[in-house]
C-alpha positions as protocol buffer text, in pm:
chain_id: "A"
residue {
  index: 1
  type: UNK
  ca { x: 0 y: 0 z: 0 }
}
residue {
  index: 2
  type: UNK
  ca { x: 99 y: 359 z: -121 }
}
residue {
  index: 3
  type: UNK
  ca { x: 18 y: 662 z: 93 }
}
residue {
  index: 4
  type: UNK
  ca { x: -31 y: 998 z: -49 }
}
residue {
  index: 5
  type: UNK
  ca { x: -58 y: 1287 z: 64 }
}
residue {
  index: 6
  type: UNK
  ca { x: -98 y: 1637 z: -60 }
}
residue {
  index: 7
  type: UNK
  ca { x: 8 y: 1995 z: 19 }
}
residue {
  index: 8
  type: UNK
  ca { x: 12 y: 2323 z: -131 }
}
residue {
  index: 9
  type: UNK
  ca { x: -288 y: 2431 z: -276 }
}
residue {
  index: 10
  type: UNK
  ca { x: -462 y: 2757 z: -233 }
}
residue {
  index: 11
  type: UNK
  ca { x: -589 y: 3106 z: -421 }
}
residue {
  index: 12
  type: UNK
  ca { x: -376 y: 3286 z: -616 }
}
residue {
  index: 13
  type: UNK
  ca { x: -421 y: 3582 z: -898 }
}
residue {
  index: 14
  type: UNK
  ca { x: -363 y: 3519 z: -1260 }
}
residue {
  index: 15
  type: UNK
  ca { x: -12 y: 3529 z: -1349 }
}
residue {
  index: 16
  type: UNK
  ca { x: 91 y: 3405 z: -992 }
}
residue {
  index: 17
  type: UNK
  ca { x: 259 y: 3052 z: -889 }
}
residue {
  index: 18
  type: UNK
  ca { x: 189 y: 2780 z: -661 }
}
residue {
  index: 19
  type: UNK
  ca { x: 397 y: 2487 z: -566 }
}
residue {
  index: 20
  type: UNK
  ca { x: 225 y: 2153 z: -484 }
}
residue {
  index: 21
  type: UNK
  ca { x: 340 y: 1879 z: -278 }
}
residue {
  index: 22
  type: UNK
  ca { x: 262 y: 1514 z: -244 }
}
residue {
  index: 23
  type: UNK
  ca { x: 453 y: 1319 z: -5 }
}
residue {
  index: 24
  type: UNK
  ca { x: 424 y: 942 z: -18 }
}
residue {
  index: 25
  type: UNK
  ca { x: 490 y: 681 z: 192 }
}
residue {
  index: 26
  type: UNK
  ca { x: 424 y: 298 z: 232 }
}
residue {
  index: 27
  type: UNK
  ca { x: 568 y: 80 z: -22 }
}
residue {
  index: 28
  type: UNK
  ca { x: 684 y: 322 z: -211 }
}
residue {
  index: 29
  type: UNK
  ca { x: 958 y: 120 z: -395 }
}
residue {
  index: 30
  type: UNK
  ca { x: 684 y: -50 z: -582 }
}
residue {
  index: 31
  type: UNK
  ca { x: 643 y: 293 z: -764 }
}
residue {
  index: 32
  type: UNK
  ca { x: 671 y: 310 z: -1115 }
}
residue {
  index: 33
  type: UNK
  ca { x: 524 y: 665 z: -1201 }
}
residue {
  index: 34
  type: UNK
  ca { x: 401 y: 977 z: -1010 }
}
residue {
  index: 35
  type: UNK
  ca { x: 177 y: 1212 z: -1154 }
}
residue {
  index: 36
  type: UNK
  ca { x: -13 y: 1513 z: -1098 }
}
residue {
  index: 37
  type: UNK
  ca { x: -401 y: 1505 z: -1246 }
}
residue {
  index: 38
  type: UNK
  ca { x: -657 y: 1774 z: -1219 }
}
residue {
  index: 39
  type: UNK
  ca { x: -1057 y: 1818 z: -1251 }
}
residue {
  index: 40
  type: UNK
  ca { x: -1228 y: 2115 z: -1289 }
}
residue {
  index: 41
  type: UNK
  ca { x: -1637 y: 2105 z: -1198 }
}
residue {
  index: 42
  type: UNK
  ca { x: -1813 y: 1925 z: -1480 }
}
residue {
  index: 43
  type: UNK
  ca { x: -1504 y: 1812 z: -1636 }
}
residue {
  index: 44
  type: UNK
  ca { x: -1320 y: 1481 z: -1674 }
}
residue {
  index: 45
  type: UNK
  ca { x: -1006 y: 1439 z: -1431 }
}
residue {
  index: 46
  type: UNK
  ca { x: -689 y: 1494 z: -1662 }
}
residue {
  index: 47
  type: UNK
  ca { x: -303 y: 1408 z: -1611 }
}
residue {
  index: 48
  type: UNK
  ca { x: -123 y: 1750 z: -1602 }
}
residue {
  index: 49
  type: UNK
  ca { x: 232 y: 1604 z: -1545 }
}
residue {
  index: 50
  type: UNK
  ca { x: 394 y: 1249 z: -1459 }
}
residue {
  index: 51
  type: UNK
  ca { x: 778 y: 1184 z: -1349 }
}
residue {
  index: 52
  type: UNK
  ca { x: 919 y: 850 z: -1404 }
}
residue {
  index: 53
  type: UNK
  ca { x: 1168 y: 650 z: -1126 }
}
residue {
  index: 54
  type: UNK
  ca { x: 1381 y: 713 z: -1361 }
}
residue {
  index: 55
  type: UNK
  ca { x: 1306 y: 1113 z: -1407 }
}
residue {
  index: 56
  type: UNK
  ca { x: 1142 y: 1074 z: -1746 }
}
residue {
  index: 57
  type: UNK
  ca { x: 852 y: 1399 z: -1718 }
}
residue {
  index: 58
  type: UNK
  ca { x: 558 y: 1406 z: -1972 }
}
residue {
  index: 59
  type: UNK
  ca { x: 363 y: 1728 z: -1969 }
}
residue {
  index: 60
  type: UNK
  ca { x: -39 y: 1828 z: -2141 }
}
residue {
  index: 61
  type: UNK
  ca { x: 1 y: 2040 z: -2387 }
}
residue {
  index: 62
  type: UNK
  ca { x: -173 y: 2301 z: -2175 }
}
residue {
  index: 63
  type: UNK
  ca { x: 63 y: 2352 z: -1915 }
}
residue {
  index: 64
  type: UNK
  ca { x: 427 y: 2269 z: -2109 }
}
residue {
  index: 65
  type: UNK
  ca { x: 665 y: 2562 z: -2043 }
}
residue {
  index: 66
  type: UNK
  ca { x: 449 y: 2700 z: -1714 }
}
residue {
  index: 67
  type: UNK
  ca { x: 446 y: 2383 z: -1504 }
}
residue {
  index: 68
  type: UNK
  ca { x: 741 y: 2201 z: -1373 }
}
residue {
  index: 69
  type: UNK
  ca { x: 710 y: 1782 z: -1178 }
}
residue {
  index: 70
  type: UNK
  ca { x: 1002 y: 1712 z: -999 }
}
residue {
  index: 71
  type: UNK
  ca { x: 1075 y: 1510 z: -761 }
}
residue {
  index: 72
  type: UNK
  ca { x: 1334 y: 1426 z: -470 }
}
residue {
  index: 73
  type: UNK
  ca { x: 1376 y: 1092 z: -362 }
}
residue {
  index: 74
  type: UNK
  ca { x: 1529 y: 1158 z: -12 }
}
residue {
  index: 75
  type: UNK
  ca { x: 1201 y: 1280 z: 129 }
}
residue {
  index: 76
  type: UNK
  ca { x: 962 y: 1058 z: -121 }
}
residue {
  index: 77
  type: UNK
  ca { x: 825 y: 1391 z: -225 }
}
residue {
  index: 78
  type: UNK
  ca { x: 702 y: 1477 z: -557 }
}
residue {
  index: 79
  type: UNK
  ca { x: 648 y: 1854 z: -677 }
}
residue {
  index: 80
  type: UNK
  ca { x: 461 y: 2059 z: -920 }
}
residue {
  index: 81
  type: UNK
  ca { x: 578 y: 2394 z: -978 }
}
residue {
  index: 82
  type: UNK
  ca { x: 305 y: 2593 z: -1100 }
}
residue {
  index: 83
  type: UNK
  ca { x: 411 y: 2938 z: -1291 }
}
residue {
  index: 84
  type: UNK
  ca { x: 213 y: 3194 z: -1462 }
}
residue {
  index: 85
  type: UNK
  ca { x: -183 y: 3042 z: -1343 }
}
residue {
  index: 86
  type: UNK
  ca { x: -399 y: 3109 z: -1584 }
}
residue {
  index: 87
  type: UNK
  ca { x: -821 y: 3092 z: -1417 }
}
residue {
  index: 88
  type: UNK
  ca { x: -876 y: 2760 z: -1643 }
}
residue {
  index: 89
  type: UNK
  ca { x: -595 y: 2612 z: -1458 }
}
residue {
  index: 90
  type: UNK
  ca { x: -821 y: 2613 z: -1137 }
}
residue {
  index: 91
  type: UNK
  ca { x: -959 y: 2238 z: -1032 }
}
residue {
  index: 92
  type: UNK
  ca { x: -893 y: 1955 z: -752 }
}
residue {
  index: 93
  type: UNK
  ca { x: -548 y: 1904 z: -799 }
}
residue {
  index: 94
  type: UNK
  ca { x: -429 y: 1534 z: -736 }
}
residue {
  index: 95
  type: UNK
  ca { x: -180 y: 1322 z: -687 }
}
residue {
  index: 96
  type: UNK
  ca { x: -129 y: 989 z: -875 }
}
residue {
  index: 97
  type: UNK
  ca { x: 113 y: 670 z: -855 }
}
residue {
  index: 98
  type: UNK
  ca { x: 102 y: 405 z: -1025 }
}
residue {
  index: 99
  type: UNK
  ca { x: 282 y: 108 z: -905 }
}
residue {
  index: 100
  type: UNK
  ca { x: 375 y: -232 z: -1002 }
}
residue {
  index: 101
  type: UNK
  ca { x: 80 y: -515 z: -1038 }
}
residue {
  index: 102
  type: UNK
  ca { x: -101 y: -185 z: -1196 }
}
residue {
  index: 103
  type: UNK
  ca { x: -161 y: -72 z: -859 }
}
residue {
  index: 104
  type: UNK
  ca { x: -266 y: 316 z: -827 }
}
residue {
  index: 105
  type: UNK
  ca { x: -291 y: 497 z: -544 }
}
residue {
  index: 106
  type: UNK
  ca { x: -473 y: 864 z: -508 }
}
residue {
  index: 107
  type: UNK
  ca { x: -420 y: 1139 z: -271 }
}
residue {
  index: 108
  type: UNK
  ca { x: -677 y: 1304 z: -140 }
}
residue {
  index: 109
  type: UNK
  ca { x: -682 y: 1606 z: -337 }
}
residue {
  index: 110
  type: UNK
  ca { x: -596 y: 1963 z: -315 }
}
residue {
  index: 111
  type: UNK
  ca { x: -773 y: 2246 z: -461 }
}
residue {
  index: 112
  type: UNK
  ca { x: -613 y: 2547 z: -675 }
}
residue {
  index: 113
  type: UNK
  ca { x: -829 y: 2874 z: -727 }
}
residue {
  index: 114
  type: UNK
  ca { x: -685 y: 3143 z: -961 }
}
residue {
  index: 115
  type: UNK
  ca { x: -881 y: 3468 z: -958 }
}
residue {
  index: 116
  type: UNK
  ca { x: -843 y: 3669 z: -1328 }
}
């Protein structure tokens, strides 16, 4: 079992940044992938970002050159580094991993407001 759980989120003006946390815990070797999804009311829940074990990062098309995953393994912690919020980037922010035996785990959500 995978443990996440999520930090970060809040209201911020258009233009501004955010940086979201999701610290994991459990059997967290079994990870293969952490990601960051998002759902807006009325809309389906989308992957904004995903980081590999080995680093590989895959972006939407929506967010490439504003939003940054990273992680650091030391403290099982993955980040998203959102810059320059636009208001259709507001939703439920939340994190994803996907282990082996196509295992996923959720956190619990965080929410991200941006006021135009």
């Amino acid at each position: 079992q995978v443990q996440l759980v999520e930090s970060g989120g809040g209201l911020v003006q258009a233009g501004g940044s955010l940086r979201l946390s999701c610290a994991a815990s459990g059997t967290i070797f079994s990870i293969k992938v952490m990601g960051w999804y998002r759902q807006a009311p009325g809309k389906q829940r989308e992957l904004v970002a995903a980081i590999t074990s080995g680093g590989i990062t895959t972006y939407v098309a929506s967010v490439k050159g504003r939003f940054t995953i990273s992680r650091d393994n030391a403290r099982n912690t993955v980040y998203l580094q959102m810059n320059s919020l636009k208001p259709e980037d507001a939703a439920v922010y939340y994190c994803n991993a996907a282990a082996v035996g196509r295992q996923n785990y959720w956190g619990q959500g965080t929410q991200v407001t941006v006021s135009s």
